[in-house]
Tab-separated table of C-alpha atoms in Angstrom:
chain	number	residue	atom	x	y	z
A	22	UNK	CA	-7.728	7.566	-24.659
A	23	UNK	CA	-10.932	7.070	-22.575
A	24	UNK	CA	-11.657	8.108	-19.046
A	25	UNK	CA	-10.223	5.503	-16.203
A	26	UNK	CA	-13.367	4.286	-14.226
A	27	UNK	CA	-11.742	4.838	-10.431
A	28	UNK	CA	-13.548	4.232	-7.567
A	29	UNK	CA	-12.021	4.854	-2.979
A	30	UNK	CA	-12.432	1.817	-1.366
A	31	UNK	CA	-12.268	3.669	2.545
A	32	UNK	CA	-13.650	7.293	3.039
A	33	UNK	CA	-11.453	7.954	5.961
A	34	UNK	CA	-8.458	10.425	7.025
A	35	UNK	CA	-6.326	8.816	3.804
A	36	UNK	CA	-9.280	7.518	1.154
A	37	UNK	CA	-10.663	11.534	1.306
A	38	UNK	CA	-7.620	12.634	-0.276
A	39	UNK	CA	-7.324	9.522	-2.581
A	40	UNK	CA	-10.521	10.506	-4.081
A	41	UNK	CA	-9.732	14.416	-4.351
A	42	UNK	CA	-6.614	13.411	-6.127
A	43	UNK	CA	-8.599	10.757	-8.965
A	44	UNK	CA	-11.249	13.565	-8.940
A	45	UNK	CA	-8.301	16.257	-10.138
A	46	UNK	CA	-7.038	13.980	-12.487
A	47	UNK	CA	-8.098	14.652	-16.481
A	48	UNK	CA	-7.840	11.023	-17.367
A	49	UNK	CA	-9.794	9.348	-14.481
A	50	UNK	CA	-13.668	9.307	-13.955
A	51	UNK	CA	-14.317	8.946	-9.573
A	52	UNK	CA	-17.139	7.133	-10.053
A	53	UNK	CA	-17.695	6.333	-6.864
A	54	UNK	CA	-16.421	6.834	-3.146
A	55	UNK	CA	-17.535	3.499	-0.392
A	56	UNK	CA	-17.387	3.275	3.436
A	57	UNK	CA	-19.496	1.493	5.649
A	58	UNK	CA	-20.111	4.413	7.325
A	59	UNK	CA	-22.690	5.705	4.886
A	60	UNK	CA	-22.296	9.718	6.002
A	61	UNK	CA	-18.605	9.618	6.008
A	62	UNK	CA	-19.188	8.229	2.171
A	63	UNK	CA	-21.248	10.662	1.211
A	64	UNK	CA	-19.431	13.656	2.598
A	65	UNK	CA	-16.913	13.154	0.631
A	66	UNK	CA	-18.787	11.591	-3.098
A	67	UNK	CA	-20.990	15.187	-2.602
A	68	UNK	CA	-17.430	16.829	-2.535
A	69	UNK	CA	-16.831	15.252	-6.011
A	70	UNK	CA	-19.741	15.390	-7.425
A	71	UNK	CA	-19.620	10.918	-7.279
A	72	UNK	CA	-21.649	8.648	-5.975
A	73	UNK	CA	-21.319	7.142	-2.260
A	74	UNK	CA	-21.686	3.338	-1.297
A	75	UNK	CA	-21.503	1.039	1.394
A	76	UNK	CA	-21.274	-1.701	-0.249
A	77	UNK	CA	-17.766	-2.280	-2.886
A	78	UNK	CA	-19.411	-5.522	-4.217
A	79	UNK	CA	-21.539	-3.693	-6.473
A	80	UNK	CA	-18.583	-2.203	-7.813
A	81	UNK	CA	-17.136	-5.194	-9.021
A	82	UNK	CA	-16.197	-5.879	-12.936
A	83	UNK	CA	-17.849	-1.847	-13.083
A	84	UNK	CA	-14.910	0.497	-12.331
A	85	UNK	CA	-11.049	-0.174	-13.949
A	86	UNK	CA	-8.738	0.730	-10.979
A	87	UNK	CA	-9.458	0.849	-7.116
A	88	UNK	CA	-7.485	2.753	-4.513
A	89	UNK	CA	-7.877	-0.035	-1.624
A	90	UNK	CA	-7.580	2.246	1.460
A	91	UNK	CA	-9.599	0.477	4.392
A	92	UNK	CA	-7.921	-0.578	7.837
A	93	UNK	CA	-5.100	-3.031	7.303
A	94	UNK	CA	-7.325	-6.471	8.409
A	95	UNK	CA	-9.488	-5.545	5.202
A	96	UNK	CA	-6.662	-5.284	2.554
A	97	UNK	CA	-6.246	-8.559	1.732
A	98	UNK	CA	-10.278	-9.714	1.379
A	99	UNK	CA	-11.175	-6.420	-0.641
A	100	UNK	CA	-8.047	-6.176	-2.498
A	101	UNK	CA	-8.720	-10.094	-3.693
A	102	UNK	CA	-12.335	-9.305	-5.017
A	103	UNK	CA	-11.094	-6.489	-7.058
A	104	UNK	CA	-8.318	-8.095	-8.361
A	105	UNK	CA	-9.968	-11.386	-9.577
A	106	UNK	CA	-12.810	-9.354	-11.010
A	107	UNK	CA	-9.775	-7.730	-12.978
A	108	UNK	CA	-9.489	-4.735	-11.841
A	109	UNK	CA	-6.013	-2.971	-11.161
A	110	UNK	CA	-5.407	-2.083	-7.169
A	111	UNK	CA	-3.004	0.504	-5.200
A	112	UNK	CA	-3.435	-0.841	-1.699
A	113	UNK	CA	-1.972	1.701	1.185
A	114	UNK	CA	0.477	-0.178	3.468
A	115	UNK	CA	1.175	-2.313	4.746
A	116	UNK	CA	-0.177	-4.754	1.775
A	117	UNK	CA	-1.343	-7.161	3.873
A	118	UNK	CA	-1.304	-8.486	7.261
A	119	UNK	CA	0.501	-11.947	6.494
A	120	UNK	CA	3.103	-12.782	4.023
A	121	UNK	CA	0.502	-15.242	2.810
A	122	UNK	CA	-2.291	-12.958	1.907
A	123	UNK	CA	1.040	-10.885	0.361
A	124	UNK	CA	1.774	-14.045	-2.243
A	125	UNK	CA	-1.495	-14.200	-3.163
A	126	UNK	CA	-2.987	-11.076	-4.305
A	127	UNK	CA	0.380	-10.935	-5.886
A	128	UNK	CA	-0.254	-14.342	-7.828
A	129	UNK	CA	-3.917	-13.092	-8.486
A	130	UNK	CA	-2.808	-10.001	-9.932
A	131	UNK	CA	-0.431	-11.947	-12.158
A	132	UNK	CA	-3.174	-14.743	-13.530
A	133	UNK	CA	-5.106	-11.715	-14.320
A	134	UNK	CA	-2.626	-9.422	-15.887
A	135	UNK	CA	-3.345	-6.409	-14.017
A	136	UNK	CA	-1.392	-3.655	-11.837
A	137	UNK	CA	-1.143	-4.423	-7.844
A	138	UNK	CA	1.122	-1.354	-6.410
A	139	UNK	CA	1.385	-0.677	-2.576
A	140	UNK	CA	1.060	2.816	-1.111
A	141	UNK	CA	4.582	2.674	0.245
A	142	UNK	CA	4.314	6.962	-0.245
A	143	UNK	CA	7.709	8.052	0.658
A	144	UNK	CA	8.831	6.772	-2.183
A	145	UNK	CA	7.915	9.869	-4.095
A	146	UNK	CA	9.134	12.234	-1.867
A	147	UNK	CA	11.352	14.175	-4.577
A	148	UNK	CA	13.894	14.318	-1.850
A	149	UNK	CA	14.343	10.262	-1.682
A	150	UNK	CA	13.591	10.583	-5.617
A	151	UNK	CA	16.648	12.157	-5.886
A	152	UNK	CA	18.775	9.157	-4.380
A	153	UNK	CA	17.960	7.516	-7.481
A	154	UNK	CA	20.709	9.215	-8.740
A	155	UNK	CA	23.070	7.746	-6.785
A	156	UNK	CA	25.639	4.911	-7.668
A	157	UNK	CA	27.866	3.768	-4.523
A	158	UNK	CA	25.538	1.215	-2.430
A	159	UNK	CA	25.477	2.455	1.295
A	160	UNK	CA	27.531	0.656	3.788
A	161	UNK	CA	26.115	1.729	6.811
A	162	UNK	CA	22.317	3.152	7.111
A	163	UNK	CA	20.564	5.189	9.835
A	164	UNK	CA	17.195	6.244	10.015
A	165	UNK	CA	14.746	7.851	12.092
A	166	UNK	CA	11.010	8.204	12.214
A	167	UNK	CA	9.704	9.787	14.815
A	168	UNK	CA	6.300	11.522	15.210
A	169	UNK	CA	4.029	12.609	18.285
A	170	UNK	CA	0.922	10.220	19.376
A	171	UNK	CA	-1.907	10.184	17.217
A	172	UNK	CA	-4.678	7.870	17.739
A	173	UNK	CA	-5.605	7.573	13.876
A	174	UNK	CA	-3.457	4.502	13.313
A	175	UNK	CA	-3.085	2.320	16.327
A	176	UNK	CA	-4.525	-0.843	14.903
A	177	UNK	CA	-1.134	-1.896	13.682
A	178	UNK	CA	2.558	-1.567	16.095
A	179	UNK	CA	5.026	1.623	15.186
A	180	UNK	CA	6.979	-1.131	13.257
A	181	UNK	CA	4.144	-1.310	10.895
A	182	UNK	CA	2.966	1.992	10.756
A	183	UNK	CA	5.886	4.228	10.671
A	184	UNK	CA	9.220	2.299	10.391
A	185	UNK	CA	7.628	0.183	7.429
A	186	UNK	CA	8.629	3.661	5.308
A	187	UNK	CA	12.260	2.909	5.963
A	188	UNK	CA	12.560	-0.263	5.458
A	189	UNK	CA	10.956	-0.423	1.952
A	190	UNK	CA	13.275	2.070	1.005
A	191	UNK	CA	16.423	0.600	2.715
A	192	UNK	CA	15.409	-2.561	0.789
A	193	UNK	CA	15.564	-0.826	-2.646
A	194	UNK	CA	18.278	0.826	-1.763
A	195	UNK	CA	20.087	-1.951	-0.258
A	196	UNK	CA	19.151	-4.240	-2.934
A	197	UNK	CA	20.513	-7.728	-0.750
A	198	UNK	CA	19.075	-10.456	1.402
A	199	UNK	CA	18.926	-9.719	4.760
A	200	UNK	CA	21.325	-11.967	6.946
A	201	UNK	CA	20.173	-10.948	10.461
A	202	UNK	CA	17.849	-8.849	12.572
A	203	UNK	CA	17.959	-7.457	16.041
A	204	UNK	CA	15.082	-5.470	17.485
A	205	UNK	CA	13.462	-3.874	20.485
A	206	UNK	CA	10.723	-2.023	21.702
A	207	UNK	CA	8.171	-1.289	23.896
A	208	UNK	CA	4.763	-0.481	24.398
A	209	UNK	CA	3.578	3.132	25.941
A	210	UNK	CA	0.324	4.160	25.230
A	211	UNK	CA	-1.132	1.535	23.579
A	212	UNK	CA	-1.345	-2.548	23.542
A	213	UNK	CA	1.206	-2.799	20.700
A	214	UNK	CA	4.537	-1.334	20.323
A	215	UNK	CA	5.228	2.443	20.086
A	216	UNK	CA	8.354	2.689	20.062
A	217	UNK	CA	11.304	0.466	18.102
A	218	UNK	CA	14.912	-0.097	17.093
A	219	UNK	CA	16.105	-2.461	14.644
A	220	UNK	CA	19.457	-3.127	13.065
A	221	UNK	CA	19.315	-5.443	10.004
A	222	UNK	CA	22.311	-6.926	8.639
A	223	UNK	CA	22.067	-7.615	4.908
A	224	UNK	CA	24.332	-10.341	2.851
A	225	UNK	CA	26.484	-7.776	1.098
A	226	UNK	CA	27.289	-6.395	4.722
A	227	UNK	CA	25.480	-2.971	4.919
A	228	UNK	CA	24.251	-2.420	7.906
A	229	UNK	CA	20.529	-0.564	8.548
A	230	UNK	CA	20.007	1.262	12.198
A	231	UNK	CA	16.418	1.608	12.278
A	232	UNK	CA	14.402	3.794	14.418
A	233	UNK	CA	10.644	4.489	14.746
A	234	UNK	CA	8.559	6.414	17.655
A	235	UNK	CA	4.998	7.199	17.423
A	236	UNK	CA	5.350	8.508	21.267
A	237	UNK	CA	7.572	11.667	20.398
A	238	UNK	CA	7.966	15.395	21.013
A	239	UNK	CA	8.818	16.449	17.887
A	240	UNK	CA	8.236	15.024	14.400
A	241	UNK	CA	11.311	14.049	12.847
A	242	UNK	CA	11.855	11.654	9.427
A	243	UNK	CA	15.496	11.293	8.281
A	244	UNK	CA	17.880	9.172	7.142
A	245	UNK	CA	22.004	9.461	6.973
A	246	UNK	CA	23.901	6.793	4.413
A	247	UNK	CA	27.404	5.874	4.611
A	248	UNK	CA	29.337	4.755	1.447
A	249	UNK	CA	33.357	4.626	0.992
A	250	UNK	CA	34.065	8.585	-0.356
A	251	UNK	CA	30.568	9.833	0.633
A	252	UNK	CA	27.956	11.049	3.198
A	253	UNK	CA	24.138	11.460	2.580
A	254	UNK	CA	21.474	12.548	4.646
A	255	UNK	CA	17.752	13.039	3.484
A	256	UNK	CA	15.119	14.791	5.361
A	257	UNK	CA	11.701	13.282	4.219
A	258	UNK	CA	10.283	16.440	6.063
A	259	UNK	CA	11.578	19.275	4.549
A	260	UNK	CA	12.548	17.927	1.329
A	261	UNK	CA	16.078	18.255	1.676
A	262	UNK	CA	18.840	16.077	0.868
A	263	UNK	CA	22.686	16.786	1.658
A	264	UNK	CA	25.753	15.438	-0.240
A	265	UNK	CA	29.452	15.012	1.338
A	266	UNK	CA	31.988	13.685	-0.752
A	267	UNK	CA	35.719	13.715	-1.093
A	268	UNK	CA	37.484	16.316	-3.670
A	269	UNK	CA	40.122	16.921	-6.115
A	270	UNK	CA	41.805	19.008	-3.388
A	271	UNK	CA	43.660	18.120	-0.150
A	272	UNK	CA	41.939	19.534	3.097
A	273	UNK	CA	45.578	18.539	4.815
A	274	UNK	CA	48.227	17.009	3.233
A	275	UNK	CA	47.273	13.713	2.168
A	276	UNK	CA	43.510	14.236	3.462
A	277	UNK	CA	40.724	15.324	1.004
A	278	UNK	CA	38.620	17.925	0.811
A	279	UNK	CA	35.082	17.217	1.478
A	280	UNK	CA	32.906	18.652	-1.079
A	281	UNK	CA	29.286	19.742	-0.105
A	282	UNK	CA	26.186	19.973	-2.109
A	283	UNK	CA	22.645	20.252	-0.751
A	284	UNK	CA	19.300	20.156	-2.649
A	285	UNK	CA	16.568	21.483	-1.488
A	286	UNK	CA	13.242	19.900	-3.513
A	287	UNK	CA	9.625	21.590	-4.311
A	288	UNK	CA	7.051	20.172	-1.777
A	289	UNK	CA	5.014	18.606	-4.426
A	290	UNK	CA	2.124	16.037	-3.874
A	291	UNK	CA	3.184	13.020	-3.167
A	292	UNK	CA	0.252	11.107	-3.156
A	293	UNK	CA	-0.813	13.073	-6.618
A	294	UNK	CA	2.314	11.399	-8.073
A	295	UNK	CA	1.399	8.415	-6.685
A	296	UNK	CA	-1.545	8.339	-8.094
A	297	UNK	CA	-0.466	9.200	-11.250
A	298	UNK	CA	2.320	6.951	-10.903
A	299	UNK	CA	-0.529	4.100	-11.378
A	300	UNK	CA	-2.825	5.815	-13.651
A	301	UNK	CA	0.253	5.732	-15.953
A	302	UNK	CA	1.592	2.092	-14.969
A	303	UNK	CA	-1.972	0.778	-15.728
A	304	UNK	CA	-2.446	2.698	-19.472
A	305	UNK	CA	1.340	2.228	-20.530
A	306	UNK	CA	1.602	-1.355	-19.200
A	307	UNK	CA	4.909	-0.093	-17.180
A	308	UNK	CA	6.008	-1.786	-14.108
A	309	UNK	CA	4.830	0.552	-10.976
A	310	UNK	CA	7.642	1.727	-8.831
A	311	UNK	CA	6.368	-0.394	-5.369
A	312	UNK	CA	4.646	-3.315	-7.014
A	313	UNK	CA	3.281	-6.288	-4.878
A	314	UNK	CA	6.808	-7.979	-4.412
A	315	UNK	CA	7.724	-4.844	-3.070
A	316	UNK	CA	5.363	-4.314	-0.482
A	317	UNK	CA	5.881	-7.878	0.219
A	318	UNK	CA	9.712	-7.577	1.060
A	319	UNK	CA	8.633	-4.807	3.472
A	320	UNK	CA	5.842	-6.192	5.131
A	321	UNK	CA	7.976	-9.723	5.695
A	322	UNK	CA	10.470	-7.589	7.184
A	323	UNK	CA	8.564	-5.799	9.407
A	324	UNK	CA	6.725	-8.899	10.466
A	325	UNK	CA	10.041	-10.067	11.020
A	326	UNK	CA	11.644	-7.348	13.819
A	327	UNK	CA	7.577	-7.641	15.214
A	328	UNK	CA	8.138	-11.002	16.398
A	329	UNK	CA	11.481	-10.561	17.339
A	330	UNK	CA	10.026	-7.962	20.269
A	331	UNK	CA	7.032	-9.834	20.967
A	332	UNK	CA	9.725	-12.691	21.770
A	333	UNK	CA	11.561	-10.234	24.527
């Protein structure tokens, strides 16, 4: 099978390690790295041995699949050229910035039969991988994701930037409309919001308490799920995630025991299997784990609990 033409779209904290992953990768060619800031583009294409641009246009109908990794008001108009010149995308997150430019690189990527995945990377954390396993939907959710300020990502709110994560996995996991959302936040050290809550209320009547702080102490990303005969907590961090269940055996009389089993996963590369993830998709014709509709859900729900605080 022949070499994958790739090309980074964004040569920035993220895009740098997009292109050392397609650059490690036997069945991709990086063929070339763009930024509009030339240097920063050719810092990293010299690492590769690529070529740098600061233009994507002249990549256009030339490479096969683009990792779209620009700030978030560029996904949609860069995404759109690469998709209508037929070329397969994996956008980072959030897709877009409306639902509207969502539905439409979606419908592009469909007229043009090609592979439109969103960079929703927790979702190959082998730690929630390993939820995948499990059959009993959740009940009750509760989350937390909270990390100290960093100045890298402040041109979208915490809602967007960090709790976005947990609520495209509560969605999956969920699987269920949502029937109502209450929210609020407040802004800290910057002009959007650093720091949320949310509780969404989904048809089937789980419940998801949803917390994100980019204004912490400590950096903490975990999530604990309810179901009738069983407790599960995952730690996104470390890579660990806990079972409780009820036993054969009686802890009292007429009580169960509660069984305990904890798994502790490799650290991996996410973003490697990411990657790979829609290398594969696009030669086997598979359906990618967080397709368009995907990122979609996410980013309407996150929109969502945004104007619900900008409302207080």
């Amino acid at each position: 099978m022949s070499k994958l033409k790739c090309a980074v779209i964004g040569a920035g904290y993220l895009g740098k390690f997009h292109a050392e992953k397609y650059a490690s990768l036997k069945n991709c060619e990086l063929v070339a790295v763009v930024d509009i800031n030339e240097e920063a583009a050719r810092q990293v294409a010299e690492k590769h041995g690529t070529q740098a641009l600061t233009d994507y246009h002249a990549l256009l109908g030339q490479v096969d699949a683009v990792s779209v990794v620009v700030p978030t008001s560029y996904h949609h108009s860069v995404s759109k050229d690469f998709l209508q010149a037929g070329c397969h995308v994996l956008v980072e997150k959030p897709i877009t910035v409306t639902v509207e430019e969502a539905d439409e690189l979606i419908a592009i990527a469909k007229q043009n039969n090609v592979i439109l995945q969103v960079g929703h990377l927790e979702r190959f954390n082998p730690a929630v991988r390993g939820l995948e396993t499990l059959e009993e939907k959740p009940l009750f959710i509760e989350s937390h994701r909270l990390s100290p300020f960093n100045p890298r990502a402040n041109d979208v709110s915490v809602v967007l930037d960090l709790m976005i994560h947990d609520i495209d996995i509560i969605l999956a996991l969920v699987n269920s409309e949502i029937e109502k959302i209450d929210a609020s936040g407040t802004a800290v050290l910057t002009q959007g919001t650093d720091i949320a809550n949310a509780r969404i209320t989904f048809k089937n009547g789980c419940v998801a308490n949803v917390t994100a702080s980019r204004i912490s102490m400590k950096m903490e990303r975990k999530m604990r799920m309810f179901r009738p005969s069983s407790y599960v907590s995952v730690d996104f961090q470390n890579r660990v995630l806990v079972k409780h269940k009820t036993g054969d055996k009686e802890m009292f009389p007429g009580i169960p025991e509660i069984v305990t089993e904890e798994l502790t996963f490799d650290s991996g590369d996410a973003l490697l299997e990411e990657i790979k993830h829609f290398v594969n998709c696009i030669q086997t014709g598979e359906n990618p784990l967080v397709p368009g509709e995907a990122g979609r859900k996410a980013l309407a729900t996150a929109i969502e609990i945004t104007k619900f605080l900008t409302h207080r």
